[in-house]
Short mmCIF file of C-alpha atoms in Angstrom, two decimals:
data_model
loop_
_atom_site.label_atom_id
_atom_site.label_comp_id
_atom_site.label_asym_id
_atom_site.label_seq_id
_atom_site.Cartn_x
_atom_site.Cartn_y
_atom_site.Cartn_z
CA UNK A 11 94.14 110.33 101.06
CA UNK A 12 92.00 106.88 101.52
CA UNK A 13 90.84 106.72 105.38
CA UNK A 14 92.61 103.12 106.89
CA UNK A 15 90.43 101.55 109.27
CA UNK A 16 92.60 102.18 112.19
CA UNK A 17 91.25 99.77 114.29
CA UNK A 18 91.64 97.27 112.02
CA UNK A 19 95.10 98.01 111.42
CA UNK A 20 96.20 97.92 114.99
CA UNK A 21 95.00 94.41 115.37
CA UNK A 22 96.78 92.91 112.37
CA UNK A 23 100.08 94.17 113.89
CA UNK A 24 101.68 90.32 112.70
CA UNK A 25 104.68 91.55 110.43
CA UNK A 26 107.67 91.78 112.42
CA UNK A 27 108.48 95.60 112.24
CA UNK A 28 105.62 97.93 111.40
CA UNK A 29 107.72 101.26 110.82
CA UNK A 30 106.53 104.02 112.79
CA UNK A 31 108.72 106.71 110.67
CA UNK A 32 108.44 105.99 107.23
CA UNK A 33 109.34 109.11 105.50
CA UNK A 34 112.06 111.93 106.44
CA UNK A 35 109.20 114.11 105.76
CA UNK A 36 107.10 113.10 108.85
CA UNK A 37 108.51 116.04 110.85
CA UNK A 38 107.41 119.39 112.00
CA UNK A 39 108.03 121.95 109.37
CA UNK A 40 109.93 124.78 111.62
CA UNK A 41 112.87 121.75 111.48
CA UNK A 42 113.31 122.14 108.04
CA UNK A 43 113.43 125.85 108.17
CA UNK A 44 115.98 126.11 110.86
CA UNK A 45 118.20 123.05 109.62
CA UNK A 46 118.27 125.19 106.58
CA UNK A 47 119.32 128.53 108.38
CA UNK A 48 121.83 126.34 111.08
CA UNK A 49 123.68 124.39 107.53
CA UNK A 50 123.85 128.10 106.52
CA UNK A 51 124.82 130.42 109.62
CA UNK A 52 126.39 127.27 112.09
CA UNK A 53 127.51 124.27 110.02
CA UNK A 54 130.47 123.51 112.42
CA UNK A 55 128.59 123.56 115.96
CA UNK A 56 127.89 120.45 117.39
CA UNK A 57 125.00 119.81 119.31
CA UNK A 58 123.60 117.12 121.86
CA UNK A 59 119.92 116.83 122.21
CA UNK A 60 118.01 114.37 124.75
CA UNK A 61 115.05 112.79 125.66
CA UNK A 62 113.30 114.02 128.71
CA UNK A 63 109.76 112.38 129.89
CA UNK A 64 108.24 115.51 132.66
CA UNK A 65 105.85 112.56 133.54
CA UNK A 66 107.82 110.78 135.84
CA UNK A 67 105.45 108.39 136.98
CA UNK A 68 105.11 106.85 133.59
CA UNK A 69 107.61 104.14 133.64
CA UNK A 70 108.95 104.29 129.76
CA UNK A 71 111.32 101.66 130.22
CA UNK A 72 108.64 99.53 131.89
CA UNK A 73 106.24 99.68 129.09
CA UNK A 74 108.29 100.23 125.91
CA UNK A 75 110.20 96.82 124.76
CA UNK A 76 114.14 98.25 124.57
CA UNK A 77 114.71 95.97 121.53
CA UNK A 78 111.17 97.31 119.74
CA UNK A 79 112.45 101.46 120.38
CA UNK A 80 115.92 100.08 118.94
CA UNK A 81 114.61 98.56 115.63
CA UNK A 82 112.39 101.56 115.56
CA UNK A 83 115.13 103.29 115.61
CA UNK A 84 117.72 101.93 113.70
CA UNK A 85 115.13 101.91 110.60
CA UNK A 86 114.61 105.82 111.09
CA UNK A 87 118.29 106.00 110.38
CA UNK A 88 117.48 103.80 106.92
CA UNK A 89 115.78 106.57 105.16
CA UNK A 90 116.62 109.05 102.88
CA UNK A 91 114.45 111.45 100.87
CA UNK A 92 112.90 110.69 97.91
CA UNK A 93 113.13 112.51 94.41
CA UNK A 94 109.65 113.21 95.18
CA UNK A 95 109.78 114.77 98.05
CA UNK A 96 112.54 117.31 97.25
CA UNK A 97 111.20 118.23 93.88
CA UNK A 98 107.72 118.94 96.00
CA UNK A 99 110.08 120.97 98.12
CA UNK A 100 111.94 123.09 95.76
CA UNK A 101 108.77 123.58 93.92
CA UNK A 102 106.59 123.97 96.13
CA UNK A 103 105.28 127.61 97.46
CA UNK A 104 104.88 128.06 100.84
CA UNK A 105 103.82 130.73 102.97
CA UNK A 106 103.60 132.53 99.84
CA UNK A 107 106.88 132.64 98.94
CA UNK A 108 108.33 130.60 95.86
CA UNK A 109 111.75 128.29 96.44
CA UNK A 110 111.61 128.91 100.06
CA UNK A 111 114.42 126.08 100.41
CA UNK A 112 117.61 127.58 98.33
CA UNK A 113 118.86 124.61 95.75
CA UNK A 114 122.12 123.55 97.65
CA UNK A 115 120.42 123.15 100.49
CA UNK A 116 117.87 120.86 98.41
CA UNK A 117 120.95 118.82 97.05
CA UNK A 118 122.56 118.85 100.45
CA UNK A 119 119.15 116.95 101.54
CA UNK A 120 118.90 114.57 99.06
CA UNK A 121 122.14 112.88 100.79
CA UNK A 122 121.08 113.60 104.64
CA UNK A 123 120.40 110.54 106.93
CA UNK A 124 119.76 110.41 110.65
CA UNK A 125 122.90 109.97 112.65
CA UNK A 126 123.31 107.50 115.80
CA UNK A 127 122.08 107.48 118.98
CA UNK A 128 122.88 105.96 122.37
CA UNK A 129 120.01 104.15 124.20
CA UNK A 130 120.03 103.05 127.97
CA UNK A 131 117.51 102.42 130.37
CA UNK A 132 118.23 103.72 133.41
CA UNK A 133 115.23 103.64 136.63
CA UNK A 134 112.38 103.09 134.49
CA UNK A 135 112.85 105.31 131.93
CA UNK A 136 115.25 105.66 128.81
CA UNK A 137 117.69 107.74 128.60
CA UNK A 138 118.48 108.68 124.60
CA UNK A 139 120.91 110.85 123.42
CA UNK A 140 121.75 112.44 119.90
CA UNK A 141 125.32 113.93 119.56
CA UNK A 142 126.87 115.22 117.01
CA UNK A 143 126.74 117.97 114.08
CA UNK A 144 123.66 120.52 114.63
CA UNK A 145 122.93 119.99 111.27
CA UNK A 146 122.23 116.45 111.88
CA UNK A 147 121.09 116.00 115.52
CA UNK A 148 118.17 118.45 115.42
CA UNK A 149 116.16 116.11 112.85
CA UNK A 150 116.18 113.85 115.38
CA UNK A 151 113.89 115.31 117.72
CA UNK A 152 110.36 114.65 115.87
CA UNK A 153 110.71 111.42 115.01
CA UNK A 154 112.20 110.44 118.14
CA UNK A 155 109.21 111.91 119.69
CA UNK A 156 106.49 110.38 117.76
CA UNK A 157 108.52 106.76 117.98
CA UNK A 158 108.17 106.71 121.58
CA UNK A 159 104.63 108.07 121.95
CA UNK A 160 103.65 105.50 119.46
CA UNK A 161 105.03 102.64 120.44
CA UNK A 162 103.39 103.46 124.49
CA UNK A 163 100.45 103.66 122.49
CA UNK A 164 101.30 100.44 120.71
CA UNK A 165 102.48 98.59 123.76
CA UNK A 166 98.93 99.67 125.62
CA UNK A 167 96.75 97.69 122.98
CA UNK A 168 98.77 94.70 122.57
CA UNK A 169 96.33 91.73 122.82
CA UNK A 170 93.45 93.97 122.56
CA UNK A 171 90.39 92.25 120.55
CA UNK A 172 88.90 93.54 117.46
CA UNK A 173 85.35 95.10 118.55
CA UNK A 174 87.10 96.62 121.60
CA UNK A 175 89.81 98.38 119.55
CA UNK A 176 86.44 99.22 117.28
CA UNK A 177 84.89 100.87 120.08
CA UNK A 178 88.21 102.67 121.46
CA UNK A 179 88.45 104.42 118.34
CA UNK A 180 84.70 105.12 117.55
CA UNK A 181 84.74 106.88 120.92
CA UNK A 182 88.18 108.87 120.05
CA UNK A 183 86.12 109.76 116.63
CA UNK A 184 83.33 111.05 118.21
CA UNK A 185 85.17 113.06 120.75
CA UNK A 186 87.71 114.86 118.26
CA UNK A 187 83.84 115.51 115.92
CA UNK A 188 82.55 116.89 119.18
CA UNK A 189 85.19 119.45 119.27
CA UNK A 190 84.53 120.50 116.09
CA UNK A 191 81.56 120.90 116.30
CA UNK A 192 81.93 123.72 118.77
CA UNK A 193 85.09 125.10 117.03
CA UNK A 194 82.82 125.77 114.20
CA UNK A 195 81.01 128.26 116.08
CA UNK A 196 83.95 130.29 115.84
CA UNK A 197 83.38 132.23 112.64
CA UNK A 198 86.99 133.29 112.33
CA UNK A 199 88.91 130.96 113.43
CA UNK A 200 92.51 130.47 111.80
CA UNK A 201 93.90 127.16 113.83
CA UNK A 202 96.23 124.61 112.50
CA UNK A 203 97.64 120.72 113.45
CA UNK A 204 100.77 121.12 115.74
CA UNK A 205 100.69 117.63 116.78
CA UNK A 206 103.05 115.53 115.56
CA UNK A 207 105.62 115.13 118.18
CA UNK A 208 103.07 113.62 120.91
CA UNK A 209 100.48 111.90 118.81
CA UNK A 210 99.06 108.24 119.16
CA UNK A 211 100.01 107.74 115.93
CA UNK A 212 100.81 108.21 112.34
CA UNK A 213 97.31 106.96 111.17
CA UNK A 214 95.47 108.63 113.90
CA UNK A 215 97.12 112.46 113.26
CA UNK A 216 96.57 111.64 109.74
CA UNK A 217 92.38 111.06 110.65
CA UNK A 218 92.41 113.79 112.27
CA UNK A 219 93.86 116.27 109.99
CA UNK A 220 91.28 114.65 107.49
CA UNK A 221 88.34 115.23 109.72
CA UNK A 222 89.80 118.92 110.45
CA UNK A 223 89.92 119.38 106.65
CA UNK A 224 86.08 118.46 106.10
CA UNK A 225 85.05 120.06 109.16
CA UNK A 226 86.30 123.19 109.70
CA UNK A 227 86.94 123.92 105.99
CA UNK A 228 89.43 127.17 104.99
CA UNK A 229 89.52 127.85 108.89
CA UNK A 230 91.79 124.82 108.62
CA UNK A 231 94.62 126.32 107.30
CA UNK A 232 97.14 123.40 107.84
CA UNK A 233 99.59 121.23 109.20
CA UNK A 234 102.82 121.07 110.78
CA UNK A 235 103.71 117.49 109.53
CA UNK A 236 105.37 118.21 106.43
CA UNK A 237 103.96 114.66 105.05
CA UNK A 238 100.91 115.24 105.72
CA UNK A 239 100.86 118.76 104.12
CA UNK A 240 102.23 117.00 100.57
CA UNK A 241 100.04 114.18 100.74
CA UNK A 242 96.74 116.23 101.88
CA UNK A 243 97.19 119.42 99.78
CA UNK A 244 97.92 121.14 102.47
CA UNK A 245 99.68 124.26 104.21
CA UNK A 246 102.73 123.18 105.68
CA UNK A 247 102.83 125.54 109.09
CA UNK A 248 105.49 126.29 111.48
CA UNK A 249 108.18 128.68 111.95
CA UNK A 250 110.95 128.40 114.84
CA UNK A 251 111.69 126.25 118.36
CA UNK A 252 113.33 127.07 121.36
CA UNK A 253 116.51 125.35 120.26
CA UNK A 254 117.92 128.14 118.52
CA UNK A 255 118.21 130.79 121.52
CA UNK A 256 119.40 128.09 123.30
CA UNK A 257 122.26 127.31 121.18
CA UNK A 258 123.13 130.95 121.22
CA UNK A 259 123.04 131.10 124.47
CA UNK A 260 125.23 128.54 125.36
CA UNK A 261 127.71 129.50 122.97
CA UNK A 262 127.78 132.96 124.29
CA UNK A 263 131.10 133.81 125.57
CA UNK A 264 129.75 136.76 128.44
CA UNK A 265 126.82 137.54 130.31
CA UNK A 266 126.42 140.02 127.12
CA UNK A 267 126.35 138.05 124.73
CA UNK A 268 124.19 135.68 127.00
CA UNK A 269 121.81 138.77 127.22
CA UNK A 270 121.84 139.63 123.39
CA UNK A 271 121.61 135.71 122.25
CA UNK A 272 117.71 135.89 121.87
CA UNK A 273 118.26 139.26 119.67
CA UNK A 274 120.80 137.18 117.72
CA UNK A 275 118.73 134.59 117.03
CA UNK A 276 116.08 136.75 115.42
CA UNK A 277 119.13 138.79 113.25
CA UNK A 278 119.73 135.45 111.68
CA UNK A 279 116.18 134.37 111.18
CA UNK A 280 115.33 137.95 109.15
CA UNK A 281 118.02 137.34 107.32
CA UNK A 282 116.66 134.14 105.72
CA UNK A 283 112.83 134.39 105.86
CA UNK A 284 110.30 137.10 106.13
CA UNK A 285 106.48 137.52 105.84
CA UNK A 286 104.07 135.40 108.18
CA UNK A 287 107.17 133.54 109.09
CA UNK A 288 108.59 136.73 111.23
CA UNK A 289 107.25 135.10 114.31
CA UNK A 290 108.97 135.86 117.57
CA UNK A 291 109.31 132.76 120.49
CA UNK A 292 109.85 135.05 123.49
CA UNK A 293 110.21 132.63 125.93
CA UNK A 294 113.10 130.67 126.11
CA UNK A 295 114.63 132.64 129.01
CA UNK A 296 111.57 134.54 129.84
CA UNK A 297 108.77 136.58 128.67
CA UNK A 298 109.03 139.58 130.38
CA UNK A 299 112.79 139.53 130.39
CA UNK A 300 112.43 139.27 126.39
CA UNK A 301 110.12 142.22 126.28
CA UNK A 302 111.92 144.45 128.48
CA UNK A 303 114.92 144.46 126.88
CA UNK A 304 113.64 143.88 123.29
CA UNK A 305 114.92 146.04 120.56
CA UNK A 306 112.84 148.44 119.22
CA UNK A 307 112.91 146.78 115.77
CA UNK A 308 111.74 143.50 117.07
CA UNK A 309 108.32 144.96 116.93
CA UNK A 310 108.04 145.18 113.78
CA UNK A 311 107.54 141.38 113.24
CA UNK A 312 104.41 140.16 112.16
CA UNK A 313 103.78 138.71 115.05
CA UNK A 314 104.16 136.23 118.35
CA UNK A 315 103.84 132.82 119.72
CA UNK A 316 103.71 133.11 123.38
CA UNK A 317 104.51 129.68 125.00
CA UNK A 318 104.40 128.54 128.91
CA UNK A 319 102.59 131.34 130.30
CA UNK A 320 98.78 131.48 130.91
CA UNK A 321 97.99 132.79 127.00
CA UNK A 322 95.51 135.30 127.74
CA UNK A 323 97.53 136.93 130.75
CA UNK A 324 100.80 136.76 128.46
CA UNK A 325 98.66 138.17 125.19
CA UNK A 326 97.64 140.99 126.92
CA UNK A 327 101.41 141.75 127.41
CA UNK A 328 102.32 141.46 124.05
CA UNK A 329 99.92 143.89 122.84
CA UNK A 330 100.80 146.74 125.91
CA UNK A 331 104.28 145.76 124.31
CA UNK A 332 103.35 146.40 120.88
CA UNK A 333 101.30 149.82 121.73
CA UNK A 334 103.96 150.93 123.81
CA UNK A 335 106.02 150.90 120.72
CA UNK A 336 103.31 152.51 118.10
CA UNK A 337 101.94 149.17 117.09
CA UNK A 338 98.37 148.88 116.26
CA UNK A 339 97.81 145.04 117.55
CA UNK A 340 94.66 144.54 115.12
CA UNK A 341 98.10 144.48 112.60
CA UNK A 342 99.74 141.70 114.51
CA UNK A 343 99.60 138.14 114.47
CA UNK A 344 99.57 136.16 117.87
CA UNK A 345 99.35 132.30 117.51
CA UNK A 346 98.95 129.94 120.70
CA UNK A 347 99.76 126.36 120.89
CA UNK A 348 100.86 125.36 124.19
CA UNK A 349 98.45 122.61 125.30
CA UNK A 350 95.15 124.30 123.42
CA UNK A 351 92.04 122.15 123.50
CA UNK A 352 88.59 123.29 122.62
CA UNK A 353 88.01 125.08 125.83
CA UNK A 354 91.01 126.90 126.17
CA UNK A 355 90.87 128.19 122.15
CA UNK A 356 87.44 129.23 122.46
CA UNK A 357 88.63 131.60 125.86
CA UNK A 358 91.30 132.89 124.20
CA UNK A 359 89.46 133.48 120.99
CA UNK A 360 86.41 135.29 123.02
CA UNK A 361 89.05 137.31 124.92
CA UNK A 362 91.38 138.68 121.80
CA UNK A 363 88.54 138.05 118.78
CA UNK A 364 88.53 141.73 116.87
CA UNK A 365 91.96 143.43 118.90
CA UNK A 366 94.62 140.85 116.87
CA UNK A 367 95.20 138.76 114.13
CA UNK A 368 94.57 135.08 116.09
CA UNK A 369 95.74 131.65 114.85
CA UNK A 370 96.08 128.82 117.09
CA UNK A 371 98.31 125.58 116.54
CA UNK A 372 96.49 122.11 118.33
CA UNK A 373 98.80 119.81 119.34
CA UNK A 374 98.96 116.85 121.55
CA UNK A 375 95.23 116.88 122.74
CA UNK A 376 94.40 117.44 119.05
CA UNK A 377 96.49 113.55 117.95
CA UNK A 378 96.06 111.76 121.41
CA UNK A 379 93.20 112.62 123.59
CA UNK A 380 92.17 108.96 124.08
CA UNK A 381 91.13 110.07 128.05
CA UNK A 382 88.25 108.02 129.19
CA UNK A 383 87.77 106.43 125.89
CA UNK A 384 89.79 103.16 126.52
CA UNK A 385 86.59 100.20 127.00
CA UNK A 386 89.03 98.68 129.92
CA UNK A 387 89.68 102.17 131.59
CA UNK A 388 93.09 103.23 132.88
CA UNK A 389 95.23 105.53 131.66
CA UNK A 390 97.86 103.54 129.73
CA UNK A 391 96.71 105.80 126.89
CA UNK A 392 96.53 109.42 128.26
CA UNK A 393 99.06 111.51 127.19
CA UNK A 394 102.34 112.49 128.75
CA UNK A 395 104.93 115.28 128.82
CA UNK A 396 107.45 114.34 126.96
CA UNK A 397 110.31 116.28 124.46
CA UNK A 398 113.28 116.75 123.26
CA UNK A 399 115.60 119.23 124.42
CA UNK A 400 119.45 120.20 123.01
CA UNK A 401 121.17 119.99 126.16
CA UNK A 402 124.56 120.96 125.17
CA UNK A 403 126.29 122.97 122.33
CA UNK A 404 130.07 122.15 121.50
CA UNK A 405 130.39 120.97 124.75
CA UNK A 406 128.95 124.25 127.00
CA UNK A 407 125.25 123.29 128.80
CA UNK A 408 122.47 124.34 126.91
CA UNK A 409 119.28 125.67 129.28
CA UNK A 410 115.70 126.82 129.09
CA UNK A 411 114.48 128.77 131.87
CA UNK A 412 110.62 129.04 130.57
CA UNK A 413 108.09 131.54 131.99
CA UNK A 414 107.19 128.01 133.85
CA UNK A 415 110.00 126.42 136.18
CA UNK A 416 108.61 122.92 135.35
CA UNK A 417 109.05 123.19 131.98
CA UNK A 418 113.07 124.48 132.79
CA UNK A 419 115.86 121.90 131.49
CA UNK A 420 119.40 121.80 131.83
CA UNK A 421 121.99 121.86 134.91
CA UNK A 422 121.14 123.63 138.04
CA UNK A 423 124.07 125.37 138.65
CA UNK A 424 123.82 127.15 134.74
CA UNK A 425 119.98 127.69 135.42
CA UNK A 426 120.50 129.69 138.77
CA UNK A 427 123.46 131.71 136.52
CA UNK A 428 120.92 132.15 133.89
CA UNK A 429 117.98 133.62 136.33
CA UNK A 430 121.29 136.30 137.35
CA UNK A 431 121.22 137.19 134.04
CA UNK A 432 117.56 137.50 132.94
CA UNK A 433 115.75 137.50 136.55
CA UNK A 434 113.17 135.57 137.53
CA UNK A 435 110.11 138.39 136.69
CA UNK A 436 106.93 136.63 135.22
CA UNK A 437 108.13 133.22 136.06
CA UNK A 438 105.23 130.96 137.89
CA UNK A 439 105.15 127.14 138.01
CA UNK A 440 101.95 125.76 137.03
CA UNK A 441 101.20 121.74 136.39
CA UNK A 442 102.35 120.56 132.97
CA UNK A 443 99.49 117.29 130.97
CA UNK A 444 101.16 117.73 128.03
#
């Protein structure tokens, strides 16, 4: 891929819409693999998925024009995927495994299109909503994402001159080398781009999975952004989100099948993939609740992505977990990804390096750590909390508890009934930057 001058480009910003989204494609690959298991397993649930900023003091509204997110927007729901893309699909292997995506599902794509949304501002901040089919409302949530974050982004260096965007991203540059140049210390490191969904933008993530590439070398293993993977030559990583329990669970007709829905959601996932893509997310309601009452064949997964919990407190779980159930953890994967930056991957890699198979994913302070580098100060362009959460499932409220109360979405009332149901062991509320 040619390297853009990015500063450059941000200053000629003169055309009237410069399209944040430009490909289906620029999503996270686990989207992809569950759209292809929910069309299969769930093609009649519908499912309602919203936009939810955990920074509160960040006015959205205030900063983002409402007309600019619209026309963003409305051209996401323009595109279509080319010939290209789903022949590089079907053809392409990934994670090993030839014609991961099954050939209806292929042709099924080639006709797919975002569907509508409903945009309002309400105190500050925008409240957007996706409803309708799963199978259509869940590729909403990356490019969503990544239109907002850009356009903050966007709206923060309008009127900016040339030589001070110059130096804005010169220091960016040399911060992101910095890091790896102490990640390369780490002689085994496996660690991957997770950072699509909160990234300054499209130009930038691409940078930095270029710099990545050169600078890390095969310890670079790849990227989430399925774009980037096709256009870099690339891994395309990723395996499964928090959406899917959630679903599950609020579908579940009984405290039961409320109890069994994380279970379920692993039944279904074996039944389409396998390999390094066996990854269990345990904690949707709960870490400890998911290892207590964990069925005995759930350990025989490659591996787990512990999210929301202090990683090397929560790792050291997992593997009592897996010995307890005559696993040898040096045999098992664990990949972390929630908020990693340079410090926190080399702890965890210090702490685990020899006892299990590491990777880690970088994510938001990998694509937009622009902290302390803007030449006018302020912090218009640090990062901010913000996702996309399904928030109801044919009409029943969808909730994440989270081993971190701050990170918990969805009604009060259905949270408290949920805690009843998995208890509250584990849980501790920590501040959430990103």
């Amino acid at each position: 891929m040619a390297v853009t001058d990015i500063a450059t480009r941000t200053y000629n910003h003169n055309w009237r819409l410069d399209p944040i989204v430009r490909s289906l494609l620029d999503t996270d690959f686990y989207k992809l693999l569950m759209l292809q298991m929910i069309r299969h397993l769930y093609p009649d649930v519908r499912a309602t998925f919203q936009l939810i900023n955990r920074s509160t003091t960040v006015r959205l509204a205030d900063v983002i024009d409402e007309g600019e997110l619209r026309a963003q927007l409305d051209h996401a729901r323009t595109l279509r995927f080319s010939k290209k893309e789903l022949i590089w699909l079907a053809g392409n292997s990934f994670y090993g495994q030839q014609r991961m995506f099954a050939p209806d599902f292929i042709a099924w794509l080639a006709d797919f299109r975002l569907p509508e949304y409903e945009l309002r501002a309400v105190d500050g901040q925008y409240e957007l909503r996706f409803e309708g089919p799963w199978t259509e409302t869940t590729m909403w949530e990356i490019p969503a994402l990544a239109i907002v974050n850009e356009l903050r982004a966007r709206a923060a260096l309008r009127g900016r001159g040339r030589f001070a965007l110059d130096v804005l991203y010169a220091r960016a540059k040399a911060r992101l080398w910095e890091k790896i140049e102490r990640l390369q210390q780490l002689p085994d490191l496996v660690l991957s781009d997770f950072g699509t969904r909160r990234r300054h933008g499209f130009l930038w993530q691409r940078w930095c999975v270029e710099a990545l590439k050169e600078g890390l070398g095969e310890r670079f293993i790849g990227t989430s952004n399925v774009l980037l993977a096709m256009d870099a030559d690339l891994e395309a990583i990723g395996t499964n989100a928090h959406e899917l329990p959630m679903v599950l669970a609020a579908l579940a007709g009984s405290e039961a099948e409320l109890r069994r829905a994380p279970y379920r959601v692993l039944e279904d996932w074996q039944r389409h993939y396998g390999g390094n893509l066996l990854v269990v997310l345990p904690d949707a309601f709960g870490t400890a609740a998911f290892l207590r009452d964990a069925p005995d064949w759930v350990a025989g997964w490659t591996g787990f992505r512990p999210d929301s919990a202090p990683p090397i407190e929560t790792g050291e779980a997992i593997l009592e977990w897996w010995r307890a159930h005559g696993q040898d953890p040096r045999e098992k994967l664990l990949i972390f990804s929630d908020g990693m930056d340079v410090e926190s991957i080399e702890a965890v890699y210090r702490h685990f390096h020899g006892r299990v198979r590491l990777s880690f994913g970088w994510g938001t302070n990998l694509t937009n750590d622009f902290r302390g580098c803007d030449p006018e100060g302020g912090s218009a362009l640090d990062p901010i909390s913000l996702v996309a959460k399904v928030v109801e499932a044919n009409g029943r409220p969808a909730v994440k508890l989270s081993d971190n109360p701050a990170k918990a979405t969805g009604d009060p009332a259905e949270i408290a009934r949920y805690l009843r149901v998995f208890g509250e062991e584990g849980r501790a509320a920590r501040a959430v930057s990103v």
